[in-house]
Amino acid sequence: MNDTIAAIASGITASGIGIIRISGPEAFAVLKRIFRPKKAADPTKYRANTIHYGFIADPEHEEEIIDECLVMIMRAPHTFTTEDTAEINCHGGPYVMKRILGLALKNGARPAEPGEFTKRAFLGGRIDLSEAEAVMDVISARSGDALKSSVLQLSGSVRRKIDHLRESIMNELAYIEAALDDPEHMDLTGYPELLEERLCPLEEEMRTLMSTFGEGRIIREGIMTVIVGKPNAGKSSLLNAMTGEDRAIVTDIEGTTRDILEEQVAVGGISLRVIDTAGIRNAENEIEQIGIGRARKYAEHADLILALFDTARALDENDREIIRLIKDRKAIILLNKADLESAFDENDLAELIREELSQKESFPEELSTKAFREGLTLKTGIQEALSEKADMQGDSFERNASLNTGSETDESNNIVGIPVVRISAREMTGLTDLENAIRSMFFSGNLNAGEETIITNARHFDALRRACGSLSLVKQSIRDGLPEDFYSIDLMDAYRSLSEIVGEEVDEDLVNTIFSKFCMGK
Ligand code: GDP
């Protein structure tokens, strides 16, 4: 921590401005060797939070001017790293940035490791580990929801919750220790019952936090989504409408999308990892068949299937095949080409779907049990183990009910329980309805507020799970009538697990691993 580091903090691609960040006790001395200010002054004497205009020059090459720049001066401890920091704003060319960084390195700084600036902020006590991890999440956020949850975490939302839990546990630990040390003045009669009562809300708080993790994962990583539909249904057009780029090739020739394209796209605030598959049909062409096989495989493993139907053409056997793919899966039916006149009656599609989905004699029991099971795994992943939420049961019953009625397209826009959205991939209409359908399928609803603390990090989830386990052990010891020092051991374990989240009980290796995942210059 006592050397001076430097790195390019902006991206190393051609851009308007490039930033070279220098941090450490020698930051201003390094700057002085390479910066020639317009107004003669000593850069090591600059006041904090000031900006200076000048040039970067190479002292070893007859003061050759490398670039014109602005230099920002931030003084310890009120900086991101808590150390003296100089940031050189130069022109954003990869070559010029590398030259300036090279000069800083030749003149007293060493190259920063990935994440080292943030690591210094953590080691300097400016942020805790959960906030440091949030810095990374803000940088890698790919949707509004992901950004919202990581900014919230960056402002200390997770830390505040964890601190509150730790403080409550520490109070109990202190009380037990004091009473054991001084039995004459402190009596523990009746305390175990009281402790059990107090632990319940803490455990509840932890479980609530843990229950956000399933949604948190989806927010952070995106919903693995597969678009299926017969050739020319508009799969590539839909992907392009969602990405806003012409990544997929849109053509009138059937079977042009032969390989798999994956795109991280945001539909409104939700991040989707969309896989554009080869058109599903009975292909004779071998290459195309490989593509279709893969499409089927992806559909089997996806979190969500977007089943695209071309309303401008009559329903056919290929559409039937698509319906088979969505059987028992989380799916949304998209009626594409809403801008054109429809070539089939929606009731015919409903009929086809009903026919296909009720093929097996096990219907609807098998489907409903599976939907229920899937609801659990898809909605939360790990939450399943924690609590069998009543509302999920509700979901599945609702779905079951609508399956039983065998209703056709109803007012709530679903066919036998599968949401239906009308879109025009070409005209880009209906995307908001699609977003709403996905939201109600995957999120419990309160994430929109952006105020709920969400656990997005598997490390935090694991620590919470262990802390919760330790509290259960305390409760067990109380019920078994074990002596108070038994409680202390497990309470201490719970405290330690929680402390790992904020980075107080972690070993150096873990800290290094976490920061090594950061990008260069951060
Ligand atoms: P894919 O084979 O399923 O990927 O289909 P494409 O995205 O390549 O689209 C096939 C054809 O349908 C292209 O000519 C598109 O322009 C057209 N298309 C796609 N979506 C729409 C839509 O919403 N409305 C209309 N009118 N045409 C569309």
Coordinates of C-alpha atoms and ligand atoms in Angstrom, one line a residue:
M1 CA 0.0 0.0 0.0
N2 CA 2.9 2.4 0.2
D3 CA 4.0 2.6 -3.4
T4 CA 2.5 4.7 -6.1
I5 CA 0.5 3.1 -8.9
A6 CA -0.7 4.2 -12.3
A7 CA -3.1 2.9 -14.9
I8 CA -5.3 4.0 -17.8
A9 CA -8.7 4.5 -16.1
S10 CA -10.7 5.1 -19.2
G11 CA -11.2 2.5 -21.9
I12 CA -8.3 1.9 -24.2
T13 CA -10.2 2.7 -27.4
A14 CA -10.3 5.9 -29.4
S15 CA -12.5 8.3 -27.5
G16 CA -12.8 12.0 -26.7
I17 CA -10.9 11.9 -23.4
G18 CA -8.5 9.4 -21.9
I19 CA -7.7 9.3 -18.2
I20 CA -4.5 8.2 -16.6
R21 CA -4.8 7.8 -12.9
I22 CA -1.9 8.0 -10.5
S23 CA -2.4 7.2 -6.8
G24 CA -0.1 6.9 -3.9
P25 CA 2.3 8.9 -1.7
E26 CA 4.5 9.9 -4.8
A27 CA 1.6 10.7 -7.1
F28 CA 2.4 14.4 -7.2
A29 CA 6.1 13.9 -7.5
V30 CA 5.6 11.6 -10.5
L31 CA 3.3 14.2 -12.0
K32 CA 5.9 16.9 -11.5
R33 CA 8.4 15.0 -13.6
I34 CA 6.2 14.7 -16.6
F35 CA 3.7 17.6 -16.4
R36 CA 4.5 21.1 -17.7
P37 CA 1.8 23.5 -16.5
K38 CA 0.9 26.5 -18.5
K39 CA 1.2 28.7 -15.4
A40 CA 4.5 28.1 -13.7
A41 CA 3.9 26.4 -10.4
D42 CA 5.1 23.4 -8.5
P43 CA 2.6 20.5 -9.1
T44 CA 3.5 19.0 -5.7
K45 CA 2.2 22.1 -4.1
Y46 CA -1.2 22.3 -5.8
R47 CA -4.2 22.6 -3.6
A48 CA -6.7 19.8 -3.3
N49 CA -9.6 19.6 -5.8
T50 CA -8.1 21.8 -8.4
I51 CA -7.7 21.4 -12.1
H52 CA -4.5 22.5 -14.0
Y53 CA -3.9 23.0 -17.7
G54 CA -0.6 22.1 -19.4
F55 CA 1.3 19.6 -21.4
I56 CA 2.8 16.2 -20.8
A57 CA 6.4 16.1 -21.8
D58 CA 9.1 13.3 -21.9
P59 CA 12.0 14.5 -19.8
E60 CA 14.3 11.9 -21.3
H61 CA 13.7 13.0 -24.9
E62 CA 14.4 16.7 -24.8
E63 CA 11.1 17.6 -23.3
E64 CA 9.2 16.2 -26.3
I65 CA 5.5 17.2 -25.9
I66 CA 3.3 14.1 -25.8
D67 CA -0.1 15.8 -25.4
E68 CA -2.0 18.7 -24.2
C69 CA -4.0 17.9 -21.0
L70 CA -5.9 18.8 -17.8
V71 CA -4.7 17.5 -14.5
M72 CA -6.9 16.9 -11.5
I73 CA -5.5 17.1 -8.1
M74 CA -7.1 15.2 -5.2
R75 CA -5.4 15.0 -1.8
A76 CA -5.4 12.2 0.8
P77 CA -7.5 11.2 2.6
H78 CA -10.5 12.7 0.6
T79 CA -10.0 10.7 -2.5
F80 CA -11.4 7.4 -3.9
T81 CA -8.3 5.5 -2.9
T82 CA -7.8 7.6 0.3
E83 CA -4.3 8.4 -1.1
D84 CA -2.9 11.4 -3.0
T85 CA -4.3 11.1 -6.5
A86 CA -3.6 12.9 -9.8
E87 CA -5.7 12.2 -12.8
I88 CA -4.4 13.3 -16.2
N89 CA -7.1 14.0 -18.8
C90 CA -5.5 13.7 -22.2
H91 CA -6.8 13.0 -25.6
G92 CA -8.4 9.6 -25.8
G93 CA -6.2 7.9 -28.3
P94 CA -4.9 4.4 -27.3
Y95 CA -1.3 5.4 -28.4
V96 CA -1.2 8.7 -26.6
M97 CA -2.7 7.2 -23.4
K98 CA -0.1 4.4 -23.4
R99 CA 2.7 6.9 -24.0
I100 CA 1.6 8.9 -21.0
L101 CA 1.2 5.9 -18.8
G102 CA 4.6 4.7 -19.9
L103 CA 6.1 8.1 -18.8
A104 CA 4.4 7.8 -15.4
L105 CA 5.8 4.3 -15.0
K106 CA 9.3 5.4 -15.9
N107 CA 9.1 8.3 -13.5
G108 CA 8.3 6.5 -10.2
A109 CA 4.9 4.7 -10.5
R110 CA 4.4 1.0 -11.0
P111 CA 1.5 -0.5 -13.0
A112 CA -1.7 -0.9 -11.0
E113 CA -3.1 -4.4 -10.9
P114 CA -6.7 -4.9 -12.0
G115 CA -9.0 -3.5 -9.3
E116 CA -6.1 -2.1 -7.3
F117 CA -7.5 1.4 -6.9
T118 CA -10.7 0.0 -5.5
K119 CA -8.7 -2.4 -3.3
R120 CA -6.9 0.6 -1.9
A121 CA -10.3 2.3 -1.2
F122 CA -11.3 -0.8 0.7
L123 CA -8.0 -1.2 2.6
G124 CA -8.1 2.5 3.3
G125 CA -11.5 2.0 5.0
R126 CA -13.3 4.2 2.6
I127 CA -15.7 1.5 1.4
D128 CA -16.5 -2.0 2.7
L129 CA -16.2 -5.1 0.6
S130 CA -19.8 -5.2 -0.4
E131 CA -19.5 -1.6 -1.7
A132 CA -16.3 -2.5 -3.6
E133 CA -18.1 -5.4 -5.3
A134 CA -20.9 -3.0 -6.2
V135 CA -18.4 -0.8 -8.0
M136 CA -17.7 -3.7 -10.2
D137 CA -21.4 -4.4 -10.7
V138 CA -22.1 -0.7 -11.6
I139 CA -19.4 -1.0 -14.3
S140 CA -20.8 -4.3 -15.7
A141 CA -24.5 -3.4 -15.3
R142 CA -26.4 -4.1 -18.6
S143 CA -29.9 -3.0 -17.7
G144 CA -31.7 -0.4 -15.6
D145 CA -32.6 -2.9 -12.9
A146 CA -29.0 -4.1 -12.6
L147 CA -27.7 -0.6 -12.4
K148 CA -30.3 0.4 -9.8
S149 CA -29.5 -2.5 -7.5
S150 CA -25.8 -2.0 -7.7
V151 CA -25.9 1.7 -7.2
L152 CA -28.0 1.0 -4.1
Q153 CA -25.5 -1.4 -2.9
L154 CA -22.7 1.1 -3.7
S155 CA -24.4 3.5 -1.4
G156 CA -24.1 1.0 1.4
S157 CA -27.6 -0.7 1.4
V158 CA -26.2 -4.1 2.0
R159 CA -23.7 -2.8 4.6
R160 CA -26.4 -1.1 6.6
K161 CA -28.5 -4.2 6.8
I162 CA -25.5 -6.4 7.7
D163 CA -24.3 -3.9 10.3
H164 CA -27.7 -3.8 11.9
L165 CA -27.7 -7.6 12.2
R166 CA -24.2 -7.8 13.5
E167 CA -24.8 -5.1 16.1
S168 CA -27.9 -7.1 17.4
I169 CA -25.8 -10.3 17.6
M170 CA -22.9 -8.5 19.2
N171 CA -25.2 -7.1 21.9
E172 CA -26.3 -10.7 22.9
L173 CA -22.8 -11.9 22.8
A174 CA -21.6 -9.1 25.1
Y175 CA -24.5 -9.7 27.5
I176 CA -23.7 -13.5 27.7
E177 CA -20.0 -12.9 28.2
A178 CA -20.6 -10.3 30.9
A179 CA -23.0 -12.5 32.7
L180 CA -20.7 -15.5 32.6
D181 CA -17.9 -13.3 33.9
D182 CA -19.9 -11.8 36.7
P183 CA -22.5 -14.3 37.8
E184 CA -23.0 -12.5 41.1
H185 CA -24.4 -9.4 39.6
M186 CA -25.9 -10.7 36.3
D187 CA -28.5 -13.3 36.3
L188 CA -29.2 -15.4 33.2
T189 CA -32.5 -16.8 34.5
G190 CA -35.1 -16.5 31.7
Y191 CA -32.5 -15.2 29.3
P192 CA -32.6 -18.2 26.9
E193 CA -36.3 -17.7 26.2
L194 CA -35.7 -14.0 25.7
L195 CA -32.8 -14.7 23.3
E196 CA -34.8 -17.1 21.3
E197 CA -37.5 -14.5 20.9
R198 CA -35.0 -11.9 19.8
L199 CA -33.3 -14.2 17.3
C200 CA -36.5 -14.8 15.4
P201 CA -36.8 -11.4 13.7
L202 CA -33.1 -11.5 13.0
E203 CA -33.4 -14.8 11.3
E204 CA -36.5 -13.5 9.4
E205 CA -34.5 -10.5 8.2
M206 CA -31.8 -12.7 6.9
R207 CA -34.2 -15.0 5.1
T208 CA -35.9 -12.0 3.5
L209 CA -32.5 -10.8 2.3
M210 CA -31.7 -14.3 1.0
S211 CA -35.1 -14.6 -0.8
T212 CA -34.1 -11.7 -3.0
F213 CA -31.1 -13.6 -4.4
G214 CA -33.0 -15.5 -7.1
E215 CA -34.3 -12.3 -8.5
G216 CA -30.9 -10.7 -7.9
R217 CA -29.2 -13.3 -10.0
I218 CA -31.6 -12.6 -12.8
I219 CA -31.1 -8.9 -12.5
R220 CA -27.4 -9.3 -12.5
E221 CA -26.9 -12.0 -15.1
G222 CA -30.0 -11.6 -17.2
I223 CA -32.7 -14.0 -18.1
M224 CA -31.5 -16.8 -20.4
T225 CA -34.0 -16.4 -23.2
V226 CA -34.5 -18.3 -26.4
I227 CA -36.5 -17.1 -29.4
V228 CA -38.1 -19.9 -31.3
G229 CA -40.2 -19.7 -34.4
K230 CA -40.5 -21.1 -37.9
P231 CA -38.3 -19.6 -40.6
N232 CA -39.2 -16.0 -41.4
A233 CA -41.4 -15.6 -38.4
G234 CA -39.2 -12.6 -37.5
K235 CA -36.8 -14.0 -34.9
S236 CA -33.8 -12.0 -36.2
S237 CA -36.0 -8.9 -36.6
L238 CA -37.1 -9.2 -33.0
L239 CA -33.5 -9.6 -31.8
N240 CA -32.6 -6.6 -33.7
A241 CA -35.5 -4.6 -32.3
M242 CA -34.4 -5.5 -28.8
T243 CA -30.7 -4.7 -29.4
G244 CA -31.3 -1.7 -31.5
E245 CA -28.6 -3.0 -33.8
D246 CA -28.5 -5.0 -37.0
R247 CA -26.6 -7.9 -35.4
A248 CA -28.7 -10.7 -36.8
I249 CA -29.1 -11.0 -40.6
V250 CA -32.7 -10.3 -41.6
T251 CA -33.6 -11.8 -45.0
D252 CA -36.6 -13.3 -46.9
I253 CA -34.7 -16.4 -47.6
E254 CA -35.7 -19.2 -45.3
G255 CA -33.0 -20.7 -43.1
T256 CA -30.5 -17.9 -43.1
T257 CA -30.0 -17.9 -39.4
R258 CA -28.0 -21.1 -39.2
D259 CA -25.9 -20.6 -36.2
I260 CA -26.7 -19.4 -32.7
L261 CA -26.4 -15.7 -31.9
E262 CA -26.3 -14.6 -28.3
E263 CA -27.0 -11.0 -27.3
Q264 CA -27.2 -9.3 -24.0
V265 CA -30.2 -7.0 -24.5
A266 CA -32.3 -4.8 -22.2
V267 CA -36.1 -4.8 -22.6
G268 CA -36.9 -1.8 -20.6
G269 CA -35.1 -2.3 -17.3
I270 CA -34.8 -6.1 -17.6
S271 CA -31.6 -7.7 -18.9
L272 CA -32.1 -10.7 -21.2
R273 CA -29.4 -13.0 -22.6
V274 CA -31.2 -13.7 -25.8
I275 CA -30.3 -16.6 -28.0
D276 CA -31.5 -16.3 -31.6
T277 CA -31.9 -19.8 -32.9
A278 CA -32.1 -21.3 -36.3
G279 CA -35.7 -21.5 -37.6
I280 CA -37.4 -24.7 -36.5
R281 CA -38.6 -26.8 -39.4
N282 CA -38.0 -30.1 -41.1
A283 CA -34.7 -29.1 -42.7
E284 CA -33.1 -31.3 -45.3
N285 CA -30.0 -29.2 -45.4
E286 CA -27.5 -30.7 -43.0
I287 CA -26.0 -27.5 -41.6
E288 CA -29.4 -26.2 -40.9
Q289 CA -30.3 -29.3 -39.1
I290 CA -27.4 -28.9 -36.7
G291 CA -28.6 -25.3 -36.0
I292 CA -32.1 -26.6 -35.3
G293 CA -30.8 -29.3 -33.0
R294 CA -29.0 -26.7 -31.1
A295 CA -32.1 -24.5 -30.9
R296 CA -34.0 -27.4 -29.3
K297 CA -31.2 -27.9 -26.8
Y298 CA -31.1 -24.2 -25.9
A299 CA -34.8 -24.2 -25.5
E300 CA -34.6 -27.0 -23.1
H301 CA -32.2 -25.1 -20.8
A302 CA -33.6 -21.6 -21.1
D303 CA -35.1 -19.6 -18.3
L304 CA -37.6 -18.2 -20.8
I305 CA -38.8 -19.2 -24.3
L306 CA -40.2 -16.5 -26.6
A307 CA -42.3 -18.4 -29.1
L308 CA -42.8 -16.4 -32.1
F309 CA -45.8 -16.9 -34.5
D310 CA -46.0 -15.3 -37.8
T311 CA -49.6 -14.0 -38.0
A312 CA -49.2 -13.1 -41.7
R313 CA -49.1 -16.7 -42.7
A314 CA -51.4 -19.6 -41.9
L315 CA -50.5 -21.9 -39.0
D316 CA -48.8 -25.1 -40.1
E317 CA -46.9 -28.1 -38.8
N318 CA -43.8 -26.0 -38.0
D319 CA -45.9 -24.0 -35.6
R320 CA -47.1 -27.2 -34.0
E321 CA -43.4 -28.1 -33.5
I322 CA -42.8 -24.7 -31.8
I323 CA -45.7 -25.4 -29.4
R324 CA -44.2 -28.8 -28.5
L325 CA -41.0 -26.9 -27.5
I326 CA -42.8 -24.7 -25.0
K327 CA -44.6 -27.5 -23.3
D328 CA -43.9 -27.4 -19.6
R329 CA -41.6 -24.4 -20.0
K330 CA -41.8 -20.8 -19.0
A331 CA -42.8 -19.2 -22.3
I332 CA -44.4 -16.1 -23.8
I333 CA -46.4 -16.4 -27.1
L334 CA -45.5 -13.6 -29.4
L335 CA -47.9 -12.9 -32.2
N336 CA -45.6 -11.1 -34.7
K337 CA -46.3 -8.9 -37.7
A338 CA -49.2 -7.2 -35.9
D339 CA -48.9 -4.4 -38.5
L340 CA -50.1 -6.8 -41.2
E341 CA -53.5 -8.4 -41.5
S342 CA -53.7 -11.7 -39.6
A343 CA -53.9 -14.9 -41.7
F344 CA -55.3 -17.0 -38.9
D345 CA -57.8 -16.7 -36.1
E346 CA -56.2 -16.5 -32.7
N347 CA -58.7 -19.1 -31.5
D348 CA -57.2 -21.5 -33.9
L349 CA -53.8 -21.0 -32.4
A350 CA -55.4 -21.4 -28.9
E351 CA -57.0 -24.6 -30.1
L352 CA -53.7 -25.9 -31.5
I353 CA -51.9 -25.1 -28.3
R354 CA -54.5 -26.8 -26.2
E355 CA -54.4 -29.8 -28.5
E356 CA -50.6 -30.1 -28.3
L357 CA -50.3 -29.4 -24.6
S358 CA -52.9 -31.9 -23.7
Q359 CA -51.4 -34.7 -25.8
K360 CA -50.3 -36.8 -22.9
E361 CA -52.9 -38.5 -20.7
S362 CA -51.0 -37.1 -17.6
F363 CA -52.3 -33.7 -18.4
P364 CA -53.0 -31.6 -16.5
E365 CA -51.6 -33.1 -13.3
E366 CA -48.1 -33.6 -14.6
L367 CA -48.0 -30.1 -16.1
S368 CA -49.2 -28.4 -13.0
T369 CA -46.8 -30.2 -10.7
K370 CA -44.0 -29.5 -13.1
A371 CA -45.0 -25.9 -13.4
F372 CA -45.0 -25.7 -9.7
R373 CA -41.6 -27.2 -9.4
E374 CA -40.3 -25.1 -12.2
G375 CA -41.8 -22.0 -10.6
L376 CA -39.6 -22.7 -7.6
T377 CA -36.4 -23.3 -9.4
L378 CA -36.8 -20.7 -12.0
K379 CA -38.0 -18.0 -9.8
T380 CA -35.4 -18.3 -7.1
G381 CA -32.9 -21.1 -7.7
I382 CA -31.7 -21.4 -4.1
Q383 CA -34.8 -19.9 -2.5
E384 CA -36.5 -23.3 -2.9
A385 CA -34.5 -24.7 -0.1
L386 CA -35.4 -21.9 2.3
S387 CA -39.1 -21.5 2.1
E388 CA -41.9 -22.8 0.1
K389 CA -43.6 -19.5 -0.5
A390 CA -47.3 -19.5 -0.5
D391 CA -47.5 -17.0 -3.3
M392 CA -45.7 -19.4 -5.6
Q393 CA -48.2 -22.1 -4.8
G394 CA -50.8 -19.5 -5.7
D395 CA -49.1 -19.0 -9.0
S396 CA -49.2 -22.6 -9.9
F397 CA -52.8 -23.0 -8.8
E398 CA -53.8 -20.0 -10.9
R399 CA -52.0 -21.5 -13.9
N400 CA -53.6 -24.9 -13.2
A401 CA -57.0 -23.3 -13.0
S402 CA -56.7 -21.7 -16.4
L403 CA -55.4 -25.0 -17.8
N404 CA -58.4 -26.8 -16.5
T405 CA -60.8 -24.4 -18.0
G406 CA -59.0 -24.9 -21.3
S407 CA -59.9 -21.3 -22.0
E408 CA -58.9 -19.7 -25.3
T409 CA -57.4 -16.3 -25.7
D410 CA -59.0 -14.5 -22.7
E411 CA -59.2 -10.9 -21.6
S412 CA -56.0 -11.3 -19.5
N413 CA -54.1 -12.1 -22.7
N414 CA -53.1 -15.6 -22.2
I415 CA -53.7 -18.9 -24.0
V416 CA -54.2 -21.7 -21.5
G417 CA -52.1 -19.8 -19.0
I418 CA -49.3 -18.8 -21.3
P419 CA -49.1 -15.0 -21.7
V420 CA -49.7 -13.7 -25.2
V421 CA -48.2 -10.5 -26.5
R422 CA -48.9 -8.9 -29.9
I423 CA -45.8 -7.3 -31.5
S424 CA -44.4 -6.0 -34.7
A425 CA -40.7 -6.7 -34.7
R426 CA -40.3 -4.6 -37.8
E427 CA -42.3 -1.6 -36.5
M428 CA -40.9 -2.2 -33.0
T429 CA -44.3 -2.1 -31.3
G430 CA -45.4 -4.2 -28.4
L431 CA -42.0 -4.3 -26.7
T432 CA -43.3 -2.6 -23.6
D433 CA -46.1 -5.2 -23.3
L434 CA -43.4 -7.9 -23.6
E435 CA -41.4 -6.2 -20.8
N436 CA -44.4 -6.2 -18.6
A437 CA -45.1 -9.9 -19.3
I438 CA -41.5 -10.8 -18.4
R439 CA -41.6 -8.7 -15.3
S440 CA -44.7 -10.3 -13.9
M441 CA -43.3 -13.7 -14.8
F442 CA -40.0 -13.3 -13.0
F443 CA -40.2 -10.6 -10.5
S444 CA -42.3 -10.3 -7.4
G445 CA -43.2 -6.7 -8.1
N446 CA -41.4 -4.7 -5.5
L447 CA -38.1 -4.4 -7.3
N448 CA -39.5 -1.6 -9.4
A449 CA -39.3 0.7 -6.5
G450 CA -35.6 0.3 -6.5
E451 CA -35.4 0.7 -2.8
E452 CA -35.4 -2.8 -1.6
T453 CA -31.9 -4.2 -0.8
I454 CA -31.3 -7.1 -3.1
I455 CA -28.7 -9.7 -2.7
T456 CA -27.1 -10.1 -6.1
N457 CA -23.8 -11.6 -5.1
A458 CA -23.4 -15.4 -4.5
R459 CA -20.7 -14.7 -1.9
H460 CA -23.1 -12.6 0.2
F461 CA -25.8 -15.2 -0.2
D462 CA -23.6 -17.9 1.0
A463 CA -22.4 -15.9 4.1
L464 CA -26.0 -15.1 5.0
R465 CA -27.0 -18.8 4.6
R466 CA -24.2 -19.8 7.0
A467 CA -25.1 -17.0 9.5
C468 CA -28.7 -18.2 9.4
G469 CA -27.6 -21.8 10.0
S470 CA -25.6 -20.6 13.1
L471 CA -28.7 -18.9 14.5
S472 CA -30.7 -22.1 14.0
L473 CA -28.0 -23.9 16.1
V474 CA -28.4 -21.3 18.9
K475 CA -32.1 -21.9 18.9
Q476 CA -31.5 -25.6 19.0
S477 CA -29.1 -25.3 21.9
I478 CA -31.7 -23.2 23.8
R479 CA -34.4 -25.9 23.2
D480 CA -31.9 -28.6 24.3
G481 CA -31.3 -26.7 27.5
L482 CA -27.6 -26.5 26.8
P483 CA -25.5 -24.0 28.9
E484 CA -25.1 -20.4 27.7
D485 CA -21.5 -20.6 26.5
F486 CA -22.8 -22.9 23.7
Y487 CA -24.9 -20.0 22.4
S488 CA -21.8 -17.8 22.3
I489 CA -20.0 -20.1 20.0
D490 CA -22.7 -20.2 17.4
L491 CA -23.6 -16.5 17.8
M492 CA -19.9 -15.7 17.2
D493 CA -20.0 -17.9 14.0
A494 CA -23.1 -16.0 12.8
Y495 CA -21.3 -12.7 13.5
R496 CA -18.2 -13.8 11.6
S497 CA -20.2 -15.0 8.6
L498 CA -21.9 -11.6 8.4
S499 CA -18.6 -9.8 8.8
E500 CA -17.3 -11.6 5.7
I501 CA -19.9 -9.8 3.6
V502 CA -18.5 -6.4 4.6
G503 CA -15.0 -7.7 4.4
E504 CA -14.0 -7.7 8.1
E505 CA -13.4 -11.4 8.5
V506 CA -11.9 -12.3 5.2
D507 CA -8.4 -13.5 4.5
E508 CA -6.1 -11.8 2.1
D509 CA -6.5 -14.5 -0.6
L510 CA -10.2 -13.9 -0.9
V511 CA -9.7 -10.1 -1.1
N512 CA -7.1 -10.6 -3.8
T513 CA -9.4 -13.0 -5.7
I514 CA -12.3 -10.5 -5.5
F515 CA -10.3 -7.6 -6.8
S516 CA -8.5 -9.5 -9.5
K517 CA -11.9 -9.8 -11.2
F518 CA -12.0 -6.1 -11.7
C519 CA -11.0 -4.4 -14.8
M520 CA -7.7 -2.5 -15.3
G521 CA -7.6 1.0 -14.0
K522 CA -10.5 0.6 -11.6
Ligands
GDP1 P1 -36.4 -15.2 -39.0 O1 -36.1 -16.1 -40.1 O2 -37.4 -15.7 -38.1 O3 -35.2 -14.7 -38.3 O4 -37.1 -13.9 -39.7 P2 -36.5 -12.5 -40.1 O5 -36.3 -11.6 -38.9 O6 -35.4 -12.7 -41.0 O7 -37.8 -11.9 -40.9 C1 -38.3 -12.5 -42.0 C2 -39.0 -11.5 -42.8 O8 -40.2 -11.0 -42.1 C3 -38.2 -10.2 -43.2 O9 -38.5 -9.8 -44.5 C4 -38.7 -9.2 -42.1 O10 -38.6 -7.9 -42.6 C5 -40.2 -9.6 -42.0 N1 -40.7 -9.2 -40.7 C6 -40.2 -9.5 -39.5 N2 -41.0 -9.0 -38.5 C7 -42.0 -8.3 -39.2 C8 -43.1 -7.5 -38.7 O11 -43.3 -7.3 -37.5 N3 -43.9 -7.0 -39.7 C9 -43.7 -7.1 -41.0 N4 -44.5 -6.6 -41.8 N5 -42.6 -7.9 -41.5 C10 -41.8 -8.4 -40.6

